[in-house]
Amino acid sequence: MSARNNRASIRDALYEAPGPRTRRRMHVATAVSAVLVLMGIAAIVRQFYVTGQLAPRYWSFLTRPTTWAFLLQGFRGTVSVALVAGAIALVLGLLLMLGRMSSIRALSAACRGVIDFFRGVPSLLLIYFFFLVVPQYGIKLSSFWMITLPVALAASGVLAEVLRAGVNAVPAGQVEAARSIGMRPAQIMRTVILPQAVHFVIPSLISQLVVVVKDTTVAYVVSYPDLMQNARVLITNYDALVSMYLTVALVYILLNYAINKLSGIVARRMGVTIVR
Amino acid sequence: MTQHTEQDTPVIELRHVDKHFGDLHVLRDINLSVARGEVLVVIGPSGSGKSTMCRTINRLETIDSGEVLIEGVPLPEEGRELAAMRAELGMVFQSFNLFAHKTILENVTLGPIEVLGQDRASAEKTARELLARVGVAEQADKVPAQLSGGQQQRVAIARSLAMRPKAMMFDEPTSALDPEMINEVLDVMVELARGGMTMVVVTHEMGFARRVADRVVFMADGRIVEEGTPDEFFDHPKTDRAREFLDSIKGH
Amino acid sequence: MGLVELLSTYGQDYATALFTTWWMTAVSFAVVMVLSVGITVLRVCPLRPLRAVGDLYVQVFRNIPGVALLIIVVYALPNLRVVLDYRTCVIVTTVLMGSAFGSENFMSGINTIGVGQIEAARSIGLRFSQIMSRIVIPQALRSAVLPMTNLLIAVMLTTSLGSQVPLSPQELTGIVSYINTRATGGILAFLIAALGYVGTAAVIGLVGNRIDRKVRILR
């Protein structure tokens, strides 16, 4: 029944099917650990209680539709920055990847330099570049672009590498076959390699969206009204800091969890692995 | 009461063994005994439960009911006792399962050093002898990925032999091999059989079964359907199920 | 401002900032490694409640944006009577996020081993502790080298969160915003800091690759 074993996760495979003695010990240990976990949760809840953070005035604003309308507005801001930045990063990443894989040495080296640069620099530094440095040269950007462009640049380096992994996953025999029927290199790249490469990395591209979403949260630096910025505005109105930040954090966590899940499902459907 | 001598206690005995995977009844009332020095070949269509049965002998698969006895002693269910019993039974897998991060020599010496408490020098000496015996002495310092499948499987056999097992189980040892490598592994197994090793071999290699087996067991749908000497079984199968199976493989 | 002027005015600040970034990275990464091991132990242990805690930890901290976590640590925790100084806040944030990814790296290291080797180890009579110490942990560690190298770089980039709180001395991203709000440092002010990050990442990558080549397990 090797098929069954292959499907079993390795963390279960580390342990044998328990014998009677082990099973008894496991029951006890599981009960003890459950109690410990519950005590941990209780301690946290208690800390909220004794500091007065469970008071209704800190949480009641969550029942107001206006709160959610305002947060939803911010959420839309987050989504539009993430999607536009993601799209720009995809195009840019594709160009950088093509450049990096080009047979022209200088171009390849330059693109590699750019990729390594964007991968090796914190996105916050890029944001400060667009926020503080770009205006010094007389270029006026709206707050949307001041957050979207740096996020896109930061992601483009990673996407270029993801796409390159996809290209490398296309079997070499296909290139030879295409060449043998007289196709030119650019043609082969466009019609044979790229479609397959993109297919291989679709789940990875989806999971990279998580990084983009995370990067958008510094939009408050440039005062762009995203979810986080709107939450900060609400906090000044309601004096409900802990509950507000925890709520917003939860929204981000669920959003990114959903993106990761989607990526995993797509990967399984398409039978490909996720490159990070 | 009959006095059992050490000689006639079966090395491996399964009594009324049953096992389910969920709704699937994979082993149905399996009764089997393997005598010292006997070579038992288990054949049957895929999904017949033959691999599962083989794996119950050292409890890589648990059983729902029945008994597994090793030299008349019930197979321990857990802990040190189970580990000690496993150390006395060799197991060779379809996919070799060599330790990827260790050299060939280390693969063979790990058990003797860790389990049997041998010192490194003597473990290595024995290991080199065993590797020479299975014909991969020159590969001792390589890692598994640098060897062909046939070589890896021979190392896996040497790894089992290093524990000086009372019996060895082979779970489809040649099924993952390219055709040209099958014989190099089978040759080693034939040598072992000639040397008097007690063996349970799950295989599709009918030639090997005919040549080496003392007894053939035919399994289908989780049951032992038929057993007998190779000549009886291959030339005069008693059941329709066995006849069908033999016809289906003769087709190729 | 030209390069010479920039460096003569702020050279010392840049150097201090780079060292601060390195120091925060090193401290964070050391704690990340320890915590990653701990979280991974929880996640592979046979007790369901502890597994659930480990899995939840990873899902929370790999999905939360760094800034959101930092803000919670800096502004929300004091309301729960957990008060940390700013630098500790940044390190705690970096460590929480980093250890979630670190545990993922260890988990995938364990996953590459395969059930077969564990069954083989069991078959030659190795006990659980021996299987862990001789087969599972060595392989998981060796195949985690490259992902952990990338994690070290990610940890360094995460310490740039320090620019969001008052730090003294500042780290490398904070110094850029400091200089640019006081003077028009232009693109140079930004590039010097960027070079510090990219250069460090390149060195980390180089060393990581070299170690990986030495310990990589052929499969």
XYZ file of C-alpha atoms in Angstrom:
747
model
C 0.000 0.000 0.000
C 2.773 2.355 -0.929
C 0.340 4.801 -2.472
C -1.307 5.262 0.887
C 2.018 5.879 2.573
C 3.067 8.416 -0.004
C -0.029 10.417 0.698
C 0.476 10.278 4.469
C 2.294 13.370 5.651
C 5.824 12.848 6.794
C 5.097 14.209 10.233
C 2.755 11.302 10.789
C 5.212 8.894 9.228
C 7.755 9.813 11.894
C 5.657 7.906 14.376
C 4.694 4.286 14.396
C 1.176 3.108 14.772
C 1.139 3.122 18.574
C 1.031 -0.012 20.671
C -1.223 -0.208 23.751
C 1.392 1.296 26.101
C 2.148 4.181 23.752
C -1.542 4.762 23.172
C -2.153 5.137 26.910
C 0.752 7.554 27.257
C -0.478 9.503 24.265
C -3.936 9.914 25.762
C -2.473 11.308 28.959
C 0.028 13.567 27.185
C -2.627 14.867 24.794
C -4.910 15.709 27.700
C -2.088 17.441 29.585
C -1.035 19.433 26.534
C -4.644 20.427 25.831
C -4.904 21.747 29.383
C -1.651 23.678 28.949
C -2.861 25.221 25.708
C -6.174 26.191 27.297
C -4.329 27.717 30.249
C -2.239 29.741 27.806
C -5.349 31.016 26.072
C -6.933 31.767 29.446
C -3.858 33.765 30.495
C -4.096 35.881 27.354
C -7.814 36.474 27.779
C -7.207 37.339 31.436
C -4.594 39.908 30.449
C -7.167 41.532 28.155
C -9.684 41.465 30.970
C -7.536 42.920 33.753
C -6.311 45.706 31.488
C -9.907 46.552 30.672
C -9.480 45.757 26.993
C -12.559 43.540 26.945
C -14.771 46.497 27.864
C -17.658 46.900 25.389
C -16.619 50.455 24.516
C -13.502 49.060 22.838
C -15.427 46.616 20.712
C -18.839 48.174 20.111
C -17.584 50.202 17.145
C -17.268 46.907 15.310
C -21.058 46.666 15.255
C -21.443 49.986 13.422
C -21.945 49.718 9.682
C -20.028 52.971 9.163
C -16.910 51.368 10.622
C -17.060 48.551 8.144
C -17.939 50.846 5.270
C -14.838 52.896 5.995
C -12.666 49.810 6.390
C -14.089 48.367 3.212
C -13.155 51.566 1.432
C -9.618 51.106 2.726
C -9.672 47.458 1.745
C -10.549 48.517 -1.806
C -7.538 50.813 -1.717
C -5.361 47.911 -0.586
C -6.709 45.642 -3.318
C -6.250 48.214 -6.080
C -2.672 48.973 -5.044
C -1.915 45.249 -4.781
C -3.441 44.386 -8.154
C -1.912 47.292 -10.073
C 1.466 46.759 -8.413
C 1.192 43.027 -9.141
C 0.413 43.665 -12.806
C 3.294 46.109 -13.222
C 5.621 43.735 -11.406
C 4.575 40.892 -13.696
C 5.347 42.851 -16.863
C 8.568 44.212 -15.424
C 9.561 40.824 -14.065
C 8.960 39.261 -17.455
C 11.137 41.860 -19.176
C 13.873 41.468 -16.573
C 13.754 37.696 -16.921
C 13.958 37.881 -20.732
C 16.850 40.291 -20.396
C 18.597 38.119 -17.885
C 18.239 35.050 -20.135
C 19.293 36.940 -23.243
C 22.443 35.868 -25.043
C 23.669 39.454 -25.073
C 26.158 39.437 -22.200
C 25.878 43.096 -21.223
C 22.076 43.026 -21.191
C 22.031 39.830 -19.179
C 24.475 41.228 -16.611
C 22.548 44.498 -16.347
C 19.234 42.715 -15.801
C 20.806 40.439 -13.261
C 22.087 43.507 -11.432
C 18.632 45.096 -11.442
C 16.988 41.873 -10.239
C 19.490 41.439 -7.415
C 19.063 45.091 -6.503
C 15.297 44.912 -6.132
C 15.535 41.623 -4.298
C 18.201 42.880 -1.945
C 16.607 46.166 -0.896
C 13.797 46.508 1.649
C 10.562 47.702 0.078
C 10.402 50.394 2.764
C 13.609 51.882 1.380
C 12.068 51.939 -2.110
C 8.986 53.623 -0.671
C 11.119 56.309 0.936
C 12.819 56.723 -2.413
C 9.531 57.540 -4.113
C 8.248 59.539 -1.143
C 11.325 61.616 -0.332
C 13.792 61.403 -3.199
C 11.683 61.491 -6.348
C 9.952 64.787 -5.424
C 13.408 66.368 -5.047
C 13.722 66.045 -8.814
C 10.489 67.909 -9.356
C 8.440 64.822 -10.225
C 4.961 64.978 -8.757
C 3.395 61.593 -8.031
C -0.007 60.937 -6.505
C 0.003 58.973 -3.252
C -1.371 55.981 -5.166
C 1.703 55.813 -7.378
C 4.036 56.628 -4.510
C 2.991 53.360 -2.873
C 2.242 51.302 -5.989
C 5.500 51.865 -7.877
C 7.916 50.857 -5.090
C 5.809 47.813 -4.240
C 5.814 46.854 -7.921
C 9.583 47.305 -8.249
C 10.262 45.256 -5.128
C 8.100 42.429 -6.477
C 9.490 42.571 -10.022
C 12.881 41.217 -8.964
C 11.327 38.216 -7.241
C 8.880 37.596 -10.112
C 11.739 37.662 -12.620
C 13.400 34.841 -10.685
C 10.138 32.915 -10.357
C 9.554 33.182 -14.096
C 13.121 32.123 -14.782
C 12.544 29.000 -12.711
C 9.487 28.369 -14.904
C 11.493 28.749 -18.109
C 14.146 26.398 -16.778
C 11.445 23.838 -16.061
C 10.507 23.596 -19.755
C 12.144 20.421 -21.076
C 15.170 21.136 -23.278
C 13.910 18.655 -25.868
C 11.081 21.006 -26.775
C 13.483 23.799 -27.676
C 15.455 21.374 -29.823
C 12.276 20.162 -31.489
C 11.192 23.752 -32.178
C 14.606 24.598 -33.557
C 14.580 21.533 -35.776
C 11.402 22.692 -37.470
C 13.129 25.972 -38.232
C 11.731 28.330 -35.590
C 13.765 31.378 -34.637
C 14.872 31.888 -30.993
C 12.434 34.754 -30.354
C 9.632 32.700 -31.873
C 10.530 29.703 -29.731
C 10.543 31.863 -26.609
C 7.176 33.387 -27.460
C 5.248 30.362 -28.685
C 6.892 27.363 -27.013
C 8.713 28.332 -23.826
C 6.813 31.246 -22.322
C 3.297 29.779 -22.375
C 4.541 26.672 -20.596
C 6.804 28.585 -18.222
C 3.901 30.787 -17.151
C 1.742 27.700 -16.738
C 4.345 26.157 -14.416
C 4.580 29.226 -12.209
C 0.966 30.395 -11.980
C 0.592 29.114 -8.400
C 3.903 30.724 -7.441
C 2.776 34.010 -8.962
C -0.419 33.840 -6.931
C 1.511 33.209 -3.722
C 3.777 36.176 -4.461
C 0.669 38.313 -4.226
C 0.929 37.804 -0.463
C 4.241 39.666 -0.443
C 2.669 42.454 -2.473
C -0.288 42.753 -0.098
C 2.074 42.892 2.872
C 4.144 45.610 1.242
C 1.085 47.757 0.606
C 0.498 48.163 4.357
C 3.105 50.917 4.570
C 0.823 53.082 2.423
C 0.303 55.275 5.492
C 3.847 56.585 4.956
C 2.551 58.329 1.837
C -0.946 58.865 3.332
C -2.681 56.655 0.791
C -6.029 55.492 2.186
C -5.562 51.729 2.323
C -6.952 49.388 4.963
C -4.200 50.132 7.474
C -4.373 53.905 6.975
C -8.149 53.934 7.362
C -7.811 51.860 10.507
C -5.475 54.506 11.923
C -8.023 57.169 11.123
C -10.724 55.185 12.910
C -8.527 54.760 15.962
C -8.234 58.522 16.393
C -12.037 58.691 16.284
C -12.925 55.813 18.554
C -10.023 55.403 20.952
C -10.080 51.652 20.433
C -6.525 50.963 19.491
C -5.989 47.360 20.555
C -9.255 46.037 19.182
C -8.914 47.990 15.924
C -5.373 46.869 15.159
C -6.142 43.265 16.040
C -9.200 43.336 13.784
C -7.266 44.780 10.871
C -4.389 42.355 11.398
C -6.894 39.522 11.299
C -8.289 40.799 7.999
C -4.787 40.840 6.499
C -4.017 37.385 7.865
C -7.233 35.930 6.447
C -6.695 37.619 3.082
C -3.153 36.302 2.773
C -4.163 32.903 4.078
C -6.825 32.763 1.375
C -4.299 33.742 -1.298
C -1.892 31.037 -0.108
C -4.690 28.478 -0.038
C -5.751 29.435 -3.543
C -2.189 29.098 -4.731
C -1.981 25.659 -3.156
C -5.251 24.531 -4.730
C -4.224 25.784 -8.166
C -0.846 24.090 -7.784
C -2.501 20.776 -6.968
C -4.998 21.119 -9.839
C -2.229 21.867 -12.294
C 0.175 19.363 -10.800
C 3.009 21.836 -10.325
C 5.081 22.842 -7.319
C 5.292 26.319 -5.836
C 8.606 28.139 -6.264
C 9.374 30.725 -3.618
C 2.438 -33.135 23.783
C 5.075 -32.960 21.134
C 8.443 -31.547 21.974
C 9.321 -28.735 19.599
C 12.978 -28.406 18.959
C 14.501 -25.110 17.907
C 14.677 -26.612 14.429
C 10.978 -27.019 13.744
C 9.665 -23.768 15.219
C 8.867 -21.675 12.169
C 11.022 -18.559 11.877
C 7.989 -16.551 10.811
C 4.412 -17.457 11.509
C 1.204 -15.571 10.798
C -1.974 -16.818 12.461
C -5.425 -15.615 11.430
C -4.109 -12.200 10.468
C -6.725 -9.642 9.426
C -6.281 -6.063 8.382
C -8.463 -3.276 7.000
C -7.588 0.003 5.345
C -10.811 1.846 6.070
C -13.497 -0.133 4.280
C -11.002 -2.187 2.366
C -10.334 -5.635 3.798
C -6.718 -5.997 2.715
C -5.736 -9.112 4.640
C -8.279 -11.859 5.302
C -7.438 -14.605 7.750
C -3.851 -15.050 6.644
C -2.171 -18.193 7.957
C 1.395 -18.773 6.948
C 4.578 -20.196 8.326
C 8.093 -20.023 7.044
C 10.590 -22.642 8.166
C 14.269 -22.024 8.772
C 16.152 -21.808 5.489
C 12.962 -21.783 3.479
C 12.512 -19.456 0.513
C 8.899 -18.417 0.224
C 7.822 -16.471 -2.832
C 4.583 -14.516 -2.663
C 2.924 -13.656 -5.946
C -0.403 -12.226 -6.962
C -2.001 -9.362 -8.839
C -1.422 -5.824 -7.624
C -3.725 -4.917 -4.763
C -3.845 -8.509 -3.599
C -2.335 -7.579 -0.222
C 0.988 -9.328 -0.742
C 3.109 -6.278 0.068
C 0.967 -5.449 3.061
C 1.356 -8.989 4.345
C 5.104 -8.790 3.923
C 5.186 -5.517 5.847
C 3.171 -6.893 8.771
C 6.006 -9.306 9.542
C 8.110 -6.528 11.107
C 5.125 -4.347 11.953
C 5.671 -1.671 9.349
C 1.971 -2.382 8.973
C -0.093 -3.090 12.055
C -2.707 -5.821 12.052
C -6.280 -5.655 13.293
C -6.420 -9.160 14.658
C -4.456 -12.369 14.631
C -0.852 -12.987 15.574
C 2.593 -12.589 14.106
C 5.210 -14.851 15.690
C 8.942 -14.701 15.185
C 10.580 -17.976 16.223
C 7.459 -18.694 18.231
C 7.574 -15.364 20.075
C 4.750 -12.882 19.453
C 5.983 -9.771 17.642
C 6.192 -6.995 20.270
C 3.848 -4.093 19.643
C 6.151 -1.212 20.504
C 9.234 0.151 22.125
C 12.682 -1.319 22.610
C 11.400 -4.877 22.272
C 9.945 -4.206 18.832
C 13.111 -2.424 17.677
C 15.215 -5.345 18.892
C 13.020 -7.834 17.028
C 13.172 -5.754 13.841
C 16.946 -5.720 14.056
C 16.792 -9.497 13.611
C 14.668 -9.298 10.476
C 16.028 -7.883 7.251
C 13.799 -5.829 4.968
C 14.456 -4.824 1.384
C 12.135 -2.294 -0.219
C 10.992 -1.641 -3.751
C 12.467 1.859 -3.693
C 15.757 0.897 -1.967
C 15.332 3.588 0.715
C 19.035 4.134 1.312
C 19.899 6.983 3.676
C 20.511 9.820 1.230
C 22.951 11.792 3.393
C 25.229 8.898 4.243
C 27.874 7.170 2.174
C 27.338 3.615 1.005
C 29.678 2.386 3.734
C 27.856 4.427 6.395
C 24.527 3.068 5.188
C 25.764 -0.426 5.951
C 27.548 0.367 9.238
C 24.796 2.513 10.791
C 22.742 -0.401 12.098
C 25.650 -2.472 13.455
C 27.110 0.566 15.250
C 23.892 2.106 16.569
C 21.819 -0.981 17.232
C 24.276 -3.814 17.763
C 26.857 -1.631 19.481
C 29.752 -2.776 17.316
C 32.850 -0.622 17.183
C 33.373 1.347 13.991
C 36.436 -0.558 12.818
C 34.861 -3.988 12.920
C 31.561 -2.695 11.545
C 33.424 -1.205 8.596
C 35.392 -4.380 8.032
C 32.189 -6.437 7.894
C 30.507 -3.806 5.753
C 33.295 -3.859 3.185
C 33.112 -7.647 3.026
C 29.358 -7.492 2.480
C 29.675 -4.783 -0.160
C 32.231 -6.950 -1.946
C 29.869 -9.903 -1.697
C 27.069 -7.981 -3.429
C 29.541 -6.556 -5.938
C 29.650 -2.861 -5.049
C 32.886 -2.699 -3.043
C 34.332 0.107 -5.161
C 31.300 2.325 -4.450
C 31.810 2.361 -0.674
C 32.633 6.051 -0.398
C 29.977 7.369 -2.777
C 26.497 8.509 -1.766
C 23.348 6.652 -2.878
C 22.353 9.139 -5.586
C 25.619 8.396 -7.428
C 24.713 4.714 -7.834
C 22.446 2.991 -10.328
C 19.194 1.512 -9.063
C 20.589 -2.005 -9.233
C 23.640 -0.994 -7.242
C 21.501 0.811 -4.672
C 19.327 -2.241 -4.184
C 22.374 -4.436 -3.676
C 23.614 -1.968 -1.055
C 20.202 -2.161 0.608
C 20.606 -5.937 0.768
C 24.077 -5.534 2.277
C 22.639 -3.090 4.812
C 20.138 -5.731 5.928
C 22.746 -8.499 5.956
C 25.008 -6.447 8.207
C 22.474 -6.981 10.992
C 22.916 -10.779 10.660
C 19.167 -11.274 10.307
C 17.308 -14.494 11.056
C 15.178 -13.936 7.998
C 14.840 -11.414 5.211
C 11.782 -9.919 3.582
C 11.930 -8.582 0.035
C 9.047 -6.308 -0.916
C 9.064 -6.257 -4.725
C 12.814 -5.680 -4.792
C 13.133 -5.439 -8.569
C 9.918 -3.609 -9.484
C 11.570 -0.180 -9.559
C 14.554 -1.318 -11.614
C 15.382 -0.953 -15.276
C 15.261 -4.382 -16.980
C 19.027 -4.643 -17.408
C 19.544 -4.233 -13.659
C 17.017 -6.791 -12.474
C 19.331 -9.748 -12.850
C 22.196 -8.255 -10.870
C 19.845 -7.984 -7.899
C 18.224 -11.385 -8.446
C 21.683 -13.002 -8.643
C 22.498 -11.675 -5.184
C 19.194 -13.031 -3.905
C 19.841 -16.437 -5.452
C 23.226 -16.532 -3.699
C 21.532 -15.699 -0.411
C 18.975 -18.438 -0.885
C 21.690 -20.965 -1.666
C 23.495 -19.891 1.503
C 20.479 -20.985 3.531
C 18.890 -17.605 4.310
C 15.240 -17.720 5.326
C 13.475 -15.477 2.813
C 10.027 -14.076 2.081
C 10.040 -12.591 -1.389
C 7.154 -10.612 -2.859
C 7.855 -10.421 -6.546
C 6.604 -10.506 -10.101
C 9.720 -12.368 -11.286
C 8.266 -15.767 -12.146
C 11.596 -17.102 -13.376
C 13.127 -16.394 -10.000
C 10.164 -17.996 -8.234
C 10.461 -21.154 -10.261
C 14.219 -21.413 -9.844
C 14.665 -20.489 -6.204
C 11.423 -20.832 -4.294
C 10.846 -23.756 -1.976
C 7.206 -22.787 -1.864
C 5.000 -20.369 -3.742
C 2.075 -18.556 -2.134
C -0.527 -17.025 -4.416
C -2.575 -14.169 -2.998
C -5.663 -12.437 -4.373
C -8.120 -10.031 -2.748
C -6.339 -10.212 0.609
C -6.492 -14.016 0.803
C -3.988 -16.758 0.356
C -5.718 -18.544 -2.490
C -3.230 -21.262 -3.193
C 0.177 -22.486 -2.109
C 2.512 -25.226 -3.226
C 5.870 -26.037 -4.725
C 6.828 -23.947 -7.766
C 6.316 -26.905 -10.088
C 2.864 -27.682 -8.713
C 1.795 -24.068 -8.808
C 3.126 -23.048 -12.196
C 2.337 -26.273 -14.036
C -0.844 -27.400 -12.314
C -2.551 -24.484 -10.594
C -5.510 -25.737 -8.616
C -7.720 -22.645 -8.630
C -9.281 -20.640 -11.439
C -7.988 -17.434 -9.895
C -4.386 -18.654 -10.093
C -4.886 -19.984 -13.637
C -6.261 -16.612 -14.748
C -3.323 -14.805 -13.169
C -0.762 -17.111 -14.740
C -2.434 -16.793 -18.144
C -2.445 -13.018 -17.855
C 1.295 -12.848 -17.254
C 2.092 -15.458 -19.893
C 0.543 -13.073 -22.392
C 3.682 -10.952 -22.516
C 24.423 67.333 -2.386
C 27.348 65.534 -3.978
C 28.843 62.257 -2.875
C 31.797 63.868 -1.098
C 29.686 66.310 0.817
C 27.143 63.625 1.651
C 29.774 61.266 2.980
C 31.678 63.921 4.906
C 28.473 65.094 6.570
C 26.703 61.790 7.077
C 29.415 59.145 6.520
C 29.596 58.327 10.200
C 25.797 58.081 10.411
C 25.718 55.660 7.479
C 28.412 53.476 9.023
C 26.617 53.389 12.351
C 23.334 52.652 10.599
C 24.857 49.785 8.622
C 26.312 48.277 11.777
C 22.982 48.728 13.517
C 21.240 46.876 10.706
C 23.836 44.103 10.855
C 23.563 43.871 14.632
C 19.760 43.756 14.620
C 19.847 41.201 11.809
C 22.310 38.974 13.654
C 20.420 39.084 16.944
C 17.059 38.533 15.233
C 18.337 35.659 13.128
C 19.904 33.889 16.098
C 16.593 34.012 17.958
C 14.718 33.079 14.759
C 16.752 29.877 14.467
C 16.120 28.840 18.063
C 12.429 29.650 17.851
C 12.072 27.942 14.456
C 13.374 24.734 15.946
C 10.950 25.060 18.845
C 7.961 25.742 16.583
C 8.946 22.863 14.318
C 9.152 20.511 17.298
C 5.619 21.565 18.260
C 4.414 20.977 14.706
C 5.867 17.493 14.321
C 5.159 16.295 17.842
C 2.419 13.662 18.058
C 0.189 15.695 20.401
C -2.622 17.308 18.458
C -3.112 20.367 20.695
C 0.568 21.341 20.433
C 0.555 20.733 16.682
C -2.437 23.011 16.367
C -0.622 25.749 18.295
C 2.443 25.396 16.062
C 0.404 25.428 12.862
C -1.615 28.435 14.014
C 1.567 30.303 14.946
C 2.975 29.779 11.470
C -0.232 30.749 9.675
C -0.579 33.928 11.724
C 2.984 35.161 11.468
C 3.678 34.236 7.882
C 0.541 36.025 6.737
C 0.574 39.149 8.886
C 2.173 42.212 7.279
C 5.312 43.341 9.104
C 4.036 46.841 9.677
C 0.753 45.608 11.127
C 2.622 43.361 13.540
C 5.065 46.109 14.480
C 2.236 48.509 15.207
C 0.561 45.933 17.413
C 3.785 45.289 19.301
C 4.588 48.992 19.678
C 1.154 50.503 20.311
C -1.231 47.702 21.309
C 0.892 45.629 23.675
C 1.494 48.498 26.145
C -2.281 48.613 26.623
C -1.994 44.989 27.733
C 0.851 45.987 30.051
C 3.567 44.587 27.841
C 5.970 47.470 27.333
C 9.112 46.966 25.270
C 11.606 49.544 24.087
C 11.484 50.401 20.391
C 14.489 48.374 19.328
C 13.156 45.305 21.115
C 9.804 45.871 19.417
C 11.448 45.759 15.989
C 13.445 42.661 16.894
C 10.397 40.902 18.362
C 8.419 41.647 15.195
C 11.234 40.407 12.973
C 11.668 37.292 15.080
C 7.964 36.391 15.110
C 7.719 36.678 11.336
C 11.097 35.112 10.635
C 10.492 32.087 12.825
C 7.248 31.257 11.006
C 9.196 31.050 7.753
C 12.105 29.328 9.463
C 9.780 26.596 10.681
C 8.363 26.235 7.168
C 11.921 25.728 5.903
C 12.584 23.022 8.469
C 9.256 21.361 7.691
C 10.008 21.168 3.992
C 13.485 19.883 4.882
C 11.812 17.077 6.822
C 9.360 16.504 3.991
C 12.099 15.844 1.438
C 13.334 12.867 3.459
C 10.482 10.597 2.520
C 8.673 7.881 4.372
C 10.844 5.169 2.831
C 14.034 6.104 4.635
C 12.213 6.212 7.937
C 10.756 2.758 7.355
C 14.202 1.500 6.396
C 15.648 2.952 9.589
C 12.885 1.318 11.590
C 13.554 -1.998 9.843
C 17.180 -2.166 10.953
C 16.012 -1.689 14.540
C 16.697 2.007 15.111
C 14.519 3.504 17.811
C 12.617 6.783 17.449
C 15.309 8.932 19.053
C 17.961 7.347 16.853
C 15.892 7.845 13.719
C 15.475 11.499 14.611
C 19.109 12.140 15.496
C 20.750 10.035 12.771
C 18.378 10.294 9.835
C 15.765 13.043 10.111
C 17.501 15.988 11.783
C 20.811 15.814 9.862
C 18.980 15.716 6.530
C 16.507 18.434 7.496
C 19.345 20.726 8.606
C 21.412 20.140 5.496
C 18.582 20.751 3.081
C 17.558 23.875 5.009
C 20.834 25.716 4.351
C 19.771 27.473 1.169
C 16.264 28.450 2.353
C 17.767 29.683 5.627
C 20.262 31.791 3.674
C 17.339 33.439 1.937
C 15.608 33.803 5.286
C 18.658 35.583 6.721
C 18.434 38.101 3.874
C 14.683 38.436 4.468
C 15.332 39.033 8.176
C 17.780 41.789 7.288
C 15.194 43.415 5.025
C 12.588 43.103 7.771
C 14.740 45.035 10.232
C 14.023 48.049 7.995
C 10.786 48.202 10.002
C 13.030 50.046 12.436
C 12.517 53.110 10.248
C 8.911 53.235 11.461
C 9.786 53.857 15.100
C 12.236 56.251 16.762
C 15.535 54.399 17.096
C 18.863 55.688 18.269
C 21.096 54.867 16.566
C 18.961 54.428 13.484
C 19.209 51.532 11.094
C 19.915 51.784 7.385
C 16.434 52.629 6.091
C 15.692 55.041 8.899
C 18.874 56.963 8.173
C 17.761 57.613 4.594
C 14.498 59.178 5.676
C 16.400 61.105 8.377
C 18.909 62.528 5.901
C 16.306 63.287 3.280
C 14.071 65.168 5.650
C 16.998 67.332 6.816
C 18.701 67.894 3.485
C 18.139 67.106 -0.154
C 20.282 64.019 -0.305
C 18.837 63.056 -3.637
C 19.244 59.720 -5.243
C 22.745 59.292 -3.812
C 21.558 59.316 -0.228
C 19.242 56.495 -1.158
C 21.791 54.547 -3.196
C 24.376 54.467 -0.415
C 21.903 52.763 1.901
C 20.710 50.469 -0.880
C 24.295 49.462 -1.545
C 24.667 48.517 2.113
C 21.695 46.144 1.831
C 22.510 44.726 -1.592
C 26.167 44.232 -0.719
C 25.318 42.449 2.512
C 22.722 40.285 0.753
C 25.293 39.370 -1.899
C 27.826 38.294 0.720
C 25.216 36.285 2.639
C 24.119 34.645 -0.608
C 27.688 33.794 -1.534
C 28.497 32.225 1.826
C 25.163 30.397 1.909
C 25.731 28.940 -1.539
C 29.192 27.807 -0.592
C 27.949 26.053 2.543
C 25.077 24.537 0.598
C 27.401 23.144 -2.036
C 29.408 21.485 0.707
C 26.516 19.894 2.584
C 23.903 19.437 -0.141
C 22.357 15.980 -0.248
C 22.241 14.450 -3.708
C 18.865 12.941 -4.515
